[in-house]
Short mmCIF file of C-alpha atoms and ligand atoms in Angstrom, two decimals:
data_model
loop_
_atom_site.label_atom_id
_atom_site.label_comp_id
_atom_site.label_asym_id
_atom_site.label_seq_id
_atom_site.Cartn_x
_atom_site.Cartn_y
_atom_site.Cartn_z
CA MET A 757 0.48 0.09 -0.24
CA PHE A 758 0.98 3.42 -0.73
CA THR A 759 2.30 5.59 2.35
CA ALA A 760 2.63 9.03 2.38
CA VAL A 761 6.23 9.87 4.19
CA ILE A 762 7.95 13.59 4.92
CA THR A 763 11.23 13.21 3.20
CA SER A 764 14.21 15.17 4.64
CA SER A 765 13.92 17.13 1.48
CA HIS A 766 10.67 18.71 2.37
CA GLN A 767 9.83 19.01 5.77
CA ILE A 768 7.03 20.97 4.57
CA PRO A 769 3.56 19.63 5.00
CA ARG A 770 1.53 19.28 1.74
CA PHE A 771 -2.04 18.39 1.24
CA ALA A 772 -4.12 18.09 -2.11
CA ILE A 773 -7.39 20.17 -1.79
CA ILE A 774 -9.53 17.07 -3.68
CA GLY A 775 -13.19 16.56 -4.87
CA HIS A 776 -16.09 16.60 -7.11
CA PRO A 777 -15.93 19.24 -9.56
CA ASN A 778 -17.51 22.77 -8.45
CA GLU A 779 -17.83 21.33 -4.53
CA GLY A 780 -15.93 23.99 -3.13
CA LYS A 781 -12.64 22.99 -3.13
CA SER A 782 -10.77 26.44 -4.53
CA SER A 783 -12.62 27.69 -1.56
CA VAL A 784 -11.77 25.92 1.26
CA LEU A 785 -7.97 26.65 -0.39
CA SER A 786 -8.40 30.42 -0.15
CA THR A 787 -9.53 30.68 2.99
CA LEU A 788 -7.15 27.73 4.68
CA ALA A 789 -4.24 29.44 2.90
CA GLU A 790 -5.42 32.68 3.54
CA ASP A 791 -4.91 33.65 -0.36
CA ASP A 792 -8.12 35.31 -2.11
CA SER A 793 -5.81 34.60 -5.44
CA VAL A 794 -7.18 31.73 -5.62
CA ARG A 795 -9.45 31.19 -8.81
CA VAL A 796 -13.02 29.78 -7.43
CA SER A 797 -15.86 29.93 -9.72
CA PRO A 798 -19.79 28.73 -9.82
CA VAL A 799 -18.90 27.05 -13.34
CA PRO A 800 -17.56 23.71 -12.60
CA GLY A 801 -14.07 23.07 -14.06
CA GLU A 802 -12.79 26.59 -12.94
CA THR A 803 -9.42 24.53 -12.35
CA LYS A 804 -8.47 22.94 -14.99
CA VAL A 805 -4.77 22.10 -13.99
CA CYS A 806 -3.06 21.36 -10.44
CA GLN A 807 -1.68 24.63 -8.66
CA ASP A 808 0.48 25.04 -5.76
CA PHE A 809 0.04 27.54 -2.78
CA PRO A 810 2.68 27.73 -0.34
CA VAL A 811 1.86 29.34 3.20
CA ILE A 812 4.56 31.60 4.06
CA VAL A 813 4.95 32.88 7.46
CA ASP A 814 8.02 35.44 8.42
CA GLY A 815 9.35 34.69 4.79
CA ARG A 816 9.49 30.90 5.55
CA GLU A 817 6.98 28.36 4.07
CA VAL A 818 5.39 26.67 6.81
CA ILE A 819 2.66 24.60 4.57
CA ARG A 820 1.60 23.38 1.22
CA PHE A 821 -1.85 23.83 -0.22
CA ILE A 822 -2.24 22.40 -3.74
CA ASP A 823 -5.12 23.03 -5.91
CA THR A 824 -6.77 20.13 -8.14
CA PRO A 825 -8.75 19.37 -10.64
CA GLY A 826 -12.53 18.05 -9.98
CA PHE A 827 -12.61 13.91 -10.31
CA GLN A 828 -13.72 13.78 -14.34
CA ASN A 829 -14.64 10.09 -14.22
CA PRO A 830 -14.34 8.09 -11.24
CA ARG A 831 -15.70 5.40 -11.67
CA LYS A 832 -13.93 4.16 -14.15
CA THR A 833 -10.64 5.23 -12.25
CA LEU A 834 -11.84 3.06 -9.72
CA ARG A 835 -12.82 0.22 -11.87
CA TRP A 836 -9.22 0.40 -12.81
CA LEU A 837 -7.40 0.60 -9.46
CA GLN A 838 -9.55 -2.65 -8.23
CA ARG A 839 -8.31 -4.45 -10.80
CA TYR A 840 -4.11 -3.31 -10.28
CA GLN A 841 -2.70 -6.45 -9.92
CA GLY A 842 0.59 -4.81 -9.53
CA GLU A 843 3.20 -3.66 -6.21
CA ASP A 844 0.53 -1.70 -3.87
CA ALA A 845 3.13 1.28 -3.37
CA LEU A 846 2.38 1.42 -7.15
CA LEU A 847 -0.73 1.96 -7.71
CA ILE A 848 -1.53 5.26 -8.45
CA GLU A 849 1.67 5.82 -10.51
CA ALA A 850 0.51 3.06 -12.47
CA PHE A 851 -2.85 4.16 -13.02
CA ILE A 852 -1.61 7.99 -14.09
CA GLN A 853 1.23 6.13 -16.54
CA ALA A 854 -1.12 3.94 -18.10
CA HIS A 855 -3.81 6.95 -18.57
CA GLU A 856 -1.59 10.12 -18.94
CA ASP A 857 -2.17 10.29 -22.70
CA ASP A 858 -5.84 9.50 -22.55
CA PRO A 859 -8.48 12.94 -22.59
CA ALA A 860 -11.16 11.24 -20.66
CA PHE A 861 -8.66 10.73 -17.43
CA ARG A 862 -7.14 13.65 -17.91
CA ASP A 863 -8.39 15.47 -14.50
CA ASP A 864 -8.30 12.09 -12.46
CA CYS A 865 -4.33 11.84 -13.67
CA ALA A 866 -3.59 15.13 -12.60
CA LEU A 867 -5.41 15.19 -8.90
CA LEU A 868 -3.95 12.26 -8.42
CA THR A 869 -0.34 13.29 -9.53
CA PRO A 870 0.12 15.13 -5.92
CA VAL A 871 -1.66 11.91 -3.95
CA ALA A 872 1.62 9.64 -5.66
CA ALA A 873 4.26 12.22 -4.98
CA GLY A 874 3.32 11.80 -0.87
CA SER A 875 1.11 14.58 -0.35
CA GLY A 876 -1.98 14.31 2.66
CA VAL A 877 -5.51 14.73 0.97
CA ILE A 878 -8.05 17.06 2.10
CA PHE A 879 -11.33 15.79 0.30
CA VAL A 880 -14.24 18.49 0.08
CA VAL A 881 -18.11 17.67 -0.52
CA ASP A 882 -20.86 20.32 -0.18
CA GLY A 883 -22.60 18.72 2.25
CA SER A 884 -26.24 20.19 1.48
CA ARG A 885 -27.34 17.44 -1.23
CA PRO A 886 -27.29 14.27 -0.69
CA VAL A 887 -24.28 11.40 -0.98
CA ARG A 888 -24.21 10.11 -4.47
CA ASN A 889 -22.20 6.52 -6.09
CA MET A 890 -20.16 8.86 -7.58
CA ASP A 891 -19.43 10.25 -4.37
CA ARG A 892 -18.69 6.83 -3.00
CA ALA A 893 -16.56 5.92 -6.11
CA GLU A 894 -14.37 9.07 -5.23
CA MET A 895 -13.81 8.02 -1.65
CA GLU A 896 -12.59 4.99 -2.03
CA ILE A 897 -10.47 5.46 -4.93
CA LEU A 898 -8.47 7.79 -2.09
CA ARG A 899 -8.98 4.90 0.29
CA LEU A 900 -7.38 3.06 -1.90
CA SER A 901 -4.34 5.34 -2.29
CA GLY A 902 -3.33 4.95 1.49
CA ALA A 903 -2.70 8.83 1.57
CA PRO A 904 -3.30 9.75 4.88
CA ARG A 905 -6.68 11.71 4.44
CA MET A 906 -9.36 14.07 5.90
CA ALA A 907 -12.58 14.64 4.50
CA VAL A 908 -14.10 18.60 4.87
CA ILE A 909 -17.74 19.24 4.42
CA ASN A 910 -18.30 22.74 3.02
CA CYS A 911 -22.89 23.36 3.30
CA LYS A 912 -22.37 25.57 0.39
CA ASP A 913 -26.31 26.19 1.99
CA GLU A 914 -27.67 26.21 5.07
CA GLU A 915 -29.15 22.82 4.41
CA SER A 916 -27.78 20.58 6.91
CA SER A 917 -30.31 17.29 6.79
CA TYR A 918 -27.78 15.10 4.51
CA LEU A 919 -24.91 15.71 7.48
CA ALA A 920 -25.41 12.47 9.14
CA GLN A 921 -25.60 10.40 5.91
CA TRP A 922 -21.98 11.88 4.49
CA GLN A 923 -20.52 11.36 8.34
CA SER A 924 -21.32 7.94 8.20
CA GLU A 925 -20.16 7.73 4.89
CA PHE A 926 -16.91 9.46 5.82
CA ARG A 927 -16.41 7.04 8.47
CA LYS A 928 -15.54 4.04 6.31
CA HIS A 929 -12.96 5.81 4.15
CA PHE A 930 -11.21 8.68 6.08
CA ASN A 931 -8.98 9.35 9.29
CA ALA A 932 -10.91 12.25 10.31
CA THR A 933 -13.95 14.69 9.32
CA ARG A 934 -14.48 18.25 9.94
CA LEU A 935 -17.34 20.66 9.11
CA PHE A 936 -15.17 23.81 7.59
CA ASN A 937 -17.25 26.25 6.04
CA SER A 938 -15.13 28.17 3.35
CA SER A 939 -17.23 31.17 3.71
CA ARG A 940 -17.55 31.33 7.01
CA ALA A 941 -14.62 30.14 8.39
CA THR A 942 -13.21 31.93 11.54
CA TYR A 943 -9.17 32.52 12.19
CA ILE A 944 -10.17 29.86 14.96
CA GLN A 945 -11.76 27.39 12.62
CA ARG A 946 -8.45 27.18 10.41
CA ILE A 947 -6.70 26.45 13.43
CA GLU A 948 -8.95 24.06 14.38
CA LEU A 949 -8.65 22.26 11.01
CA LEU A 950 -4.72 22.21 11.18
CA GLU A 951 -4.70 20.80 14.74
CA ASN A 952 -7.22 17.51 13.24
CA LEU A 953 -4.50 17.24 10.85
CA LYS A 954 -2.34 16.16 12.81
CA ALA A 955 -4.60 12.99 13.42
CA ILE A 956 -3.98 11.67 10.04
CA ASP A 957 -0.62 11.00 10.04
CA GLN A 958 1.14 10.82 13.43
CA GLN A 959 4.56 11.34 11.28
CA TRP A 960 2.75 14.54 10.61
CA GLU A 961 2.70 15.88 14.18
CA PRO A 962 5.65 17.60 14.80
CA ALA A 963 5.69 19.53 11.52
CA LEU A 964 1.72 20.76 11.70
CA ARG A 965 2.38 21.92 15.76
CA GLY A 966 4.87 24.17 14.37
CA VAL A 967 2.05 24.98 11.52
CA VAL A 968 0.13 26.02 14.21
CA GLN A 969 2.15 27.43 16.42
CA ALA A 970 3.38 29.68 13.40
CA PHE A 971 -0.19 30.50 12.78
CA GLN A 972 -0.99 31.66 15.93
CA ALA A 973 2.52 33.83 16.53
CA ASP A 974 1.42 35.70 13.20
CA TRP A 975 -2.09 36.87 14.10
CA GLN A 976 -0.66 37.76 17.42
CA ALA A 977 1.80 39.80 15.39
CA ARG A 978 -1.06 41.18 13.30
CA ASN A 979 -2.94 41.80 16.14
CA GLU A 980 -0.11 44.30 17.94
CA GLN A 981 0.38 45.60 14.81
CA SER A 982 -3.65 46.86 14.23
CA VAL A 983 -3.46 47.88 17.36
CA ASP A 984 -0.70 50.56 16.58
CA ILE A 985 -2.12 51.07 13.34
CA ILE A 986 -5.54 52.23 15.37
CA LEU A 987 -3.72 54.11 17.75
CA ASP A 988 -1.52 56.09 15.52
CA PHE A 989 -4.53 57.15 13.41
CA LEU A 990 -6.34 58.05 16.88
CA SER A 991 -3.46 59.86 17.57
CA GLN A 992 -3.79 62.17 14.00
CA ALA A 993 -7.43 62.35 14.02
CA LEU A 994 -7.53 63.77 17.65
CA ALA A 995 -4.45 66.28 17.54
CA TYR A 996 -5.01 67.41 14.46
CA SER A 997 -4.81 71.47 14.88
CA LYS A 998 -4.21 74.14 12.38
CA SER A 999 -3.58 77.77 12.41
CA VAL A 1000 -4.99 79.92 9.27
CA PRO A 1001 -4.77 84.17 8.70
CA SER A 1002 -7.82 85.92 9.99
CA SER A 1003 -8.67 89.31 10.14
CA GLY A 1004 -9.52 89.05 13.86
CA GLY A 1005 -12.83 86.90 13.86
CA ALA A 1006 -13.88 83.45 11.87
CA SER A 1007 -16.79 83.85 9.47
CA GLU A 1008 -19.31 81.36 9.02
CA GLN A 1009 -17.60 80.35 5.48
CA LEU A 1010 -14.20 80.05 7.04
CA GLN A 1011 -15.89 78.03 9.94
CA GLU A 1012 -16.94 75.77 7.23
CA ARG A 1013 -14.24 75.58 5.30
CA LEU A 1014 -11.83 74.48 7.82
CA TRP A 1015 -14.61 72.15 9.55
CA GLN A 1016 -14.23 70.68 5.84
CA GLU A 1017 -10.92 70.23 5.96
CA TYR A 1018 -10.69 68.45 8.97
CA GLN A 1019 -13.40 65.72 7.76
CA HIS A 1020 -11.54 65.34 4.67
CA HIS A 1021 -8.75 64.52 7.00
CA VAL A 1022 -10.14 62.43 9.59
CA ALA A 1023 -11.41 60.23 6.39
CA ALA A 1024 -8.19 60.35 4.57
CA ARG A 1025 -6.51 58.40 7.69
CA GLU A 1026 -9.16 56.41 8.27
CA GLN A 1027 -9.34 54.70 5.15
CA ALA A 1028 -5.36 54.66 5.11
CA ALA A 1029 -5.68 52.82 8.73
CA HIS A 1030 -8.41 50.39 7.57
CA ARG A 1031 -6.21 49.77 4.23
CA ALA A 1032 -3.34 48.96 6.39
CA ILE A 1033 -5.71 46.67 8.52
CA ARG A 1034 -6.78 44.96 4.92
CA ASN A 1035 -3.52 44.17 4.03
CA LEU A 1036 -2.08 42.79 7.47
CA TYR A 1037 -4.59 40.21 7.12
CA LYS A 1038 -3.78 39.81 3.55
CA HIS A 1039 -7.32 40.39 1.73
CA ASN A 1040 -6.38 42.32 -1.61
CA ARG A 1041 -9.85 41.74 -3.56
CA PHE A 1042 -12.38 42.22 -0.50
CA ASN A 1043 -12.52 46.20 0.10
CA LEU A 1044 -15.43 46.02 2.03
CA VAL A 1045 -18.32 46.79 -0.52
CA LEU A 1046 -21.05 47.71 2.76
CA PRO A 1047 -24.54 47.82 2.77
CA GLU A 1048 -26.23 50.72 3.05
CA HIS A 1049 -27.60 49.59 6.86
CA SER A 1050 -23.91 49.18 8.05
CA ILE A 1051 -22.64 51.76 10.00
CA LEU A 1052 -19.45 52.02 8.80
CA ALA A 1053 -21.08 52.95 5.55
CA GLN A 1054 -22.79 55.97 6.92
CA ASP A 1055 -20.73 59.24 7.22
CA LEU A 1056 -18.50 59.57 9.98
CA PHE A 1057 -19.62 62.54 11.51
CA SER A 1058 -23.15 61.38 10.88
CA ARG A 1059 -26.18 62.05 13.96
CA LYS A 1060 -26.81 58.57 13.00
CA THR A 1061 -23.00 56.99 13.42
CA TRP A 1062 -23.29 58.61 16.55
CA GLU A 1063 -26.77 57.70 18.02
CA PHE A 1064 -26.02 54.05 16.51
CA LEU A 1065 -22.12 53.66 18.54
CA GLY A 1066 -23.81 54.59 21.63
CA LEU A 1067 -24.16 58.16 22.62
CA THR A 1068 -26.83 59.61 24.61
CA ASP A 1069 -29.21 62.41 22.80
CA ARG A 1070 -27.10 64.69 25.39
CA GLN A 1071 -23.84 63.64 24.50
CA ILE A 1072 -24.30 64.69 21.32
CA ILE A 1073 -25.34 67.74 21.90
CA LEU A 1074 -22.79 68.36 24.10
CA ALA A 1075 -20.59 67.53 21.30
CA GLY A 1076 -21.58 70.54 19.39
CA ALA A 1077 -24.85 70.31 18.08
CA MET A 1078 -26.31 72.94 19.87
CA GLY A 1079 -25.56 76.32 20.28
CA GLY A 1080 -23.24 77.90 22.47
CA ALA A 1081 -26.39 79.66 24.02
CA ALA A 1082 -27.72 76.26 25.31
CA LEU A 1083 -24.68 76.10 27.29
CA GLY A 1084 -25.51 78.78 29.64
CA ALA A 1085 -28.58 77.45 29.80
CA GLY A 1086 -27.70 74.62 32.39
CA LEU A 1087 -26.86 71.67 30.93
CA ASP A 1088 -23.81 69.56 32.90
CA VAL A 1089 -20.83 69.63 30.70
CA ALA A 1090 -18.98 67.40 33.54
CA THR A 1091 -21.42 64.74 33.16
CA ALA A 1092 -20.36 63.77 29.93
CA GLY A 1093 -16.69 63.98 30.96
CA ILE A 1094 -16.13 66.54 28.36
CA SER A 1095 -13.97 69.71 28.20
CA PHE A 1096 -15.13 72.37 26.20
CA GLY A 1097 -11.86 74.41 27.07
CA VAL A 1098 -12.12 77.48 25.03
CA PHE A 1099 -15.50 76.88 23.70
CA SER A 1100 -17.25 77.51 26.44
CA THR A 1101 -16.11 81.35 26.38
CA LEU A 1102 -16.16 81.84 22.92
CA GLY A 1103 -19.96 80.47 23.05
CA GLY A 1104 -22.00 83.18 21.49
CA LEU A 1105 -19.64 83.44 18.48
CA LEU A 1106 -19.20 80.17 17.45
CA GLY A 1107 -23.29 78.80 18.31
CA ALA A 1108 -24.54 80.09 15.08
CA ALA A 1109 -23.03 77.14 12.61
CA GLY A 1110 -24.44 74.23 14.82
CA THR A 1111 -27.81 75.21 15.78
CA ALA A 1112 -29.35 73.20 13.13
CA ILE A 1113 -29.82 69.44 14.53
CA LYS A 1114 -31.01 67.60 11.04
CA GLY A 1115 -28.87 66.36 8.27
CA LYS A 1116 -25.50 66.79 7.89
CA GLN A 1117 -25.89 70.02 9.66
CA TRP A 1118 -26.33 68.53 13.16
CA LEU A 1119 -22.82 69.26 14.37
CA SER A 1120 -20.82 71.81 14.75
CA GLY A 1121 -17.35 70.81 13.39
CA ILE A 1122 -15.68 74.23 14.56
CA LYS A 1123 -17.15 73.15 18.68
CA LEU A 1124 -16.06 69.70 18.31
CA LEU A 1125 -12.60 71.17 17.21
CA GLY A 1126 -11.86 73.65 19.31
CA MET A 1127 -11.13 77.29 18.44
CA GLN A 1128 -9.04 80.51 19.28
CA VAL A 1129 -8.62 83.59 18.06
CA GLY A 1130 -5.62 85.40 18.34
CA GLY A 1131 -4.22 88.19 16.43
CA GLU A 1132 -4.42 87.85 12.90
CA GLN A 1133 -4.40 83.92 13.57
CA LEU A 1134 -7.48 81.50 13.94
CA GLN A 1135 -6.34 78.32 14.97
CA VAL A 1136 -8.44 75.46 15.21
CA GLY A 1137 -8.04 71.96 16.99
CA PRO A 1138 -7.22 70.12 18.46
CA VAL A 1139 -9.99 67.92 19.45
CA ASN A 1140 -11.64 69.14 22.58
CA ASN A 1141 -14.58 66.18 23.16
CA ILE A 1142 -13.80 62.85 24.12
CA GLN A 1143 -17.06 61.39 22.23
CA LEU A 1144 -14.91 61.36 19.34
CA LEU A 1145 -12.14 58.79 20.37
CA TYR A 1146 -14.99 56.88 21.18
CA ILE A 1147 -16.57 56.66 17.76
CA LEU A 1148 -13.17 56.35 15.64
CA LEU A 1149 -12.42 53.53 18.01
CA ASP A 1150 -16.05 51.77 17.56
CA ARG A 1151 -15.70 52.22 13.88
CA SER A 1152 -11.97 50.80 14.07
CA LEU A 1153 -13.02 47.84 15.92
CA LEU A 1154 -16.60 47.20 13.84
CA PHE A 1155 -14.01 47.06 10.70
CA TYR A 1156 -11.15 44.97 12.35
CA ARG A 1157 -14.13 42.84 13.07
CA GLN A 1158 -15.25 42.47 9.41
CA VAL A 1159 -11.81 41.97 7.84
CA VAL A 1160 -10.89 39.27 10.62
CA ASN A 1161 -14.32 37.30 10.04
CA TRP A 1162 -14.44 37.58 6.02
CA ALA A 1163 -13.21 34.53 4.82
CA HIS A 1164 -10.86 34.74 1.80
CA GLY A 1165 -13.31 32.12 0.59
CA ARG A 1166 -15.89 33.85 0.39
CA ARG A 1167 -16.57 36.03 -2.87
CA ASP A 1168 -20.29 37.25 -2.48
CA TYR A 1169 -18.12 40.83 -2.42
CA GLN A 1170 -20.88 43.08 -2.84
CA GLN A 1171 -23.54 41.30 0.13
CA GLY A 1172 -21.20 42.38 2.65
CA GLU A 1173 -21.84 41.55 6.44
CA ARG A 1174 -24.95 42.12 8.52
CA LEU A 1175 -23.39 44.74 11.58
CA ALA A 1176 -25.55 44.29 14.50
CA LYS A 1177 -28.78 45.65 14.68
CA GLY A 1178 -31.64 47.26 16.74
CA SER A 1179 -29.64 47.66 19.50
CA SER A 1180 -29.16 51.42 20.36
CA LYS A 1181 -25.62 50.84 21.80
CA ALA A 1182 -24.47 49.16 19.13
CA GLY A 1183 -20.28 49.82 19.49
CA PHE A 1184 -18.12 48.00 22.14
CA THR A 1185 -16.45 51.32 23.67
CA ALA A 1186 -20.06 52.06 25.19
CA PHE A 1187 -19.55 49.27 27.29
CA TRP A 1188 -16.35 49.67 28.63
CA SER A 1189 -15.20 49.83 32.88
CA ARG A 1190 -14.45 53.19 34.07
CA GLU A 1191 -10.92 52.14 34.61
CA GLU A 1192 -10.82 51.52 30.57
CA ARG A 1193 -12.92 54.57 29.87
CA ARG A 1194 -10.29 56.53 32.52
CA SER A 1195 -7.19 55.25 30.50
CA CYS A 1196 -8.47 56.52 27.07
CA GLU A 1197 -9.33 59.86 29.21
CA ARG A 1198 -5.80 60.19 29.85
CA PHE A 1199 -4.74 59.27 26.28
CA PHE A 1200 -7.02 61.67 24.85
CA GLN A 1201 -5.40 64.51 27.37
CA LEU A 1202 -2.25 63.28 26.21
CA VAL A 1203 -2.69 63.50 22.39
CA CYS A 1204 -4.66 66.48 22.43
CA GLY A 1205 -2.42 68.33 24.68
CA GLY A 1206 0.76 67.66 21.97
CA GLU A 1207 2.20 65.73 23.74
CA SER A 1208 4.13 62.59 22.40
CA TRP A 1209 2.23 59.21 24.09
CA ALA A 1210 3.57 56.25 21.70
CA GLU A 1211 6.04 56.00 24.95
CA ALA A 1212 4.24 57.29 27.73
CA PRO A 1213 2.90 54.78 30.48
CA VAL A 1214 -0.56 55.41 28.84
CA ALA A 1215 -0.04 54.12 25.43
CA GLY A 1216 0.96 50.88 27.36
CA GLU A 1217 -2.21 51.08 28.71
CA MET A 1218 -4.29 51.30 25.75
CA ARG A 1219 -2.10 49.01 23.57
CA ARG A 1220 -3.18 46.28 26.17
CA LEU A 1221 -7.07 47.69 26.35
CA LEU A 1222 -7.50 47.02 22.54
CA GLN A 1223 -5.01 43.71 21.95
CA GLU A 1224 -7.12 42.48 24.38
CA GLN A 1225 -10.48 43.60 22.44
CA LEU A 1226 -8.97 42.46 19.10
CA THR A 1227 -8.20 38.90 20.57
CA ARG A 1228 -11.86 38.71 22.14
CA ILE A 1229 -13.16 39.61 18.59
CA ILE A 1230 -10.74 37.28 16.60
CA GLU A 1231 -12.14 34.31 19.06
CA GLY A 1232 -15.80 34.99 18.55
CA ARG A 1233 -15.96 36.38 22.03
CA LEU A 1234 -17.00 39.73 21.43
CA GLU A 1235 -19.56 41.02 19.58
CA ALA A 1236 -20.68 45.03 19.11
CA GLY A 1237 -23.59 46.15 21.48
CA GLN A 1238 -22.80 43.35 23.81
CA ARG A 1239 -21.92 43.63 27.66
CA ARG A 1240 -18.83 41.52 28.82
N1 GTP B 524 -22.58 30.00 -0.37
C1 GTP B 524 -21.43 29.80 -0.40
N2 GTP B 524 -20.76 29.28 -1.94
C2 GTP B 524 -19.49 28.78 -1.65
C3 GTP B 524 -19.22 28.09 -0.79
N3 GTP B 524 -17.96 27.16 -1.21
C4 GTP B 524 -18.12 27.17 -2.47
N4 GTP B 524 -19.15 28.12 -2.90
C5 GTP B 524 -19.33 28.18 -4.35
O1 GTP B 524 -19.30 27.24 -5.56
C6 GTP B 524 -18.68 27.55 -6.46
C7 GTP B 524 -17.75 26.85 -6.82
O2 GTP B 524 -16.94 26.93 -5.62
P1 GTP B 524 -14.85 26.73 -6.60
O3 GTP B 524 -14.52 26.53 -5.00
O4 GTP B 524 -14.53 27.09 -7.17
O5 GTP B 524 -15.31 25.10 -6.25
P2 GTP B 524 -13.91 23.90 -6.88
O6 GTP B 524 -14.39 22.61 -6.33
O7 GTP B 524 -12.99 24.38 -7.12
O8 GTP B 524 -14.74 24.11 -8.58
P3 GTP B 524 -14.10 23.00 -9.24
O9 GTP B 524 -12.66 24.05 -9.56
O10 GTP B 524 -14.38 24.12 -10.88
O11 GTP B 524 -13.53 22.07 -9.71
C8 GTP B 524 -18.22 29.19 -5.98
O12 GTP B 524 -19.51 30.04 -7.13
C9 GTP B 524 -18.16 28.98 -4.71
O13 GTP B 524 -18.28 30.68 -4.39
C10 GTP B 524 -19.46 28.60 0.43
O14 GTP B 524 -19.24 27.68 1.55
N5 GTP B 524 -20.90 29.03 0.33
MG1 MG B 525 -11.61 25.16 -8.14
#
């Protein structure tokens, strides 16, 4: 019987992804290898030749997956293998030799070539349909090959009534079975699948343990880099400050221009941060086309965004939606933890710009930014309302969750993901403890004070806080709009 071995010349575990046409083989591979360049298509026969997809971690190949075409003539292939009289170990090679010039077996020869070369097998089926005789023939071919093998049930539809049938068939033919949805599998499920591969051949256990460790270390490093990207973005958005010449005052026109500039500044920095996070998680094609109901599709400074993420009416009002006169009418600024700084003294002057509470005009940007008139200069920024920090953090965390949960094999980019709806507090930060919010306040004060923050103790606090949040998101232990 043919036995798979890892020779010293290639210690890297190799797995061929095999199955019937159009079952989702390439899509499973794409998710497992985190490679969205894999060709996936609704038309059967998309994969015509074998293609290797090495997974590189820290510049080193740790595992290799091989995409293969679907079986072309499984029943005849099986019949030939069953009649074979030669040496067991040469069974698959003999089949390939006998059929390599026959177009009727082109795909069968191609997909069995990596098996003959010692690859393990991941057999993929669409578990949302019943088992057919053709599938039994394919499973029997793989059993006869003697290759270490795992069956993966990739349910393309929600249908699960055939699962028991598949599982009982698999028990006869495979060393291990897993449910793995190529469109929805998370990082944890990828790790679990790799862990399970260890069980199919003892010889591969040490190498696969190394693969799992490399994956985990890689994700930890990405998590830390994401935190730095988010903190950098926050500081760029909050510490923004600009001085412009003015003739001793601030016309509405000038205020509006400065506010527009600031919005562009933040939007561009947010997009750059998102892009950097996407790249870290190896998403090249996925470009977050968000459905209209997604809060990330809303303008960052829209009232809807701020309400959705859990700000109370009072906090929204205090953030600048009302004229300065309203403050004088006795709103308790301190309760919301907001320091308006120079704004409260200039309230009368600035009030005019932001009294409209509806639509785009709801937020008076200049109040949010703070403004000082000194001689011939008008200075705007830095931001004087900590609520903006929470809004930016919430959007970053929602985006992060979207990216890490988007499986590389998933291709319905237009559909987007449903973000939590129906809860008035759908963000993350609204549920942070007093202690955590205090860290945010200290960070906010430091950044807005124009001081360097990267080495400050509070930067360490923020890093730990965000790293913990990102880990919980990855592990599926934290949803938006959820108490801990
Ligand atoms: N909804 C959904 N669709 C899936 C899933 N997996 C695969 N598909 C779709 O099924 C179709 C076939 O997927 P592929 O990964 O190209 O299948 P394949 O087995 O590689 O097909 P061939 O290369 O043609 O043999 C594509 O349109 C995929 O988007 C899934 O888990 N859910
Ligand atoms: Mg394919």
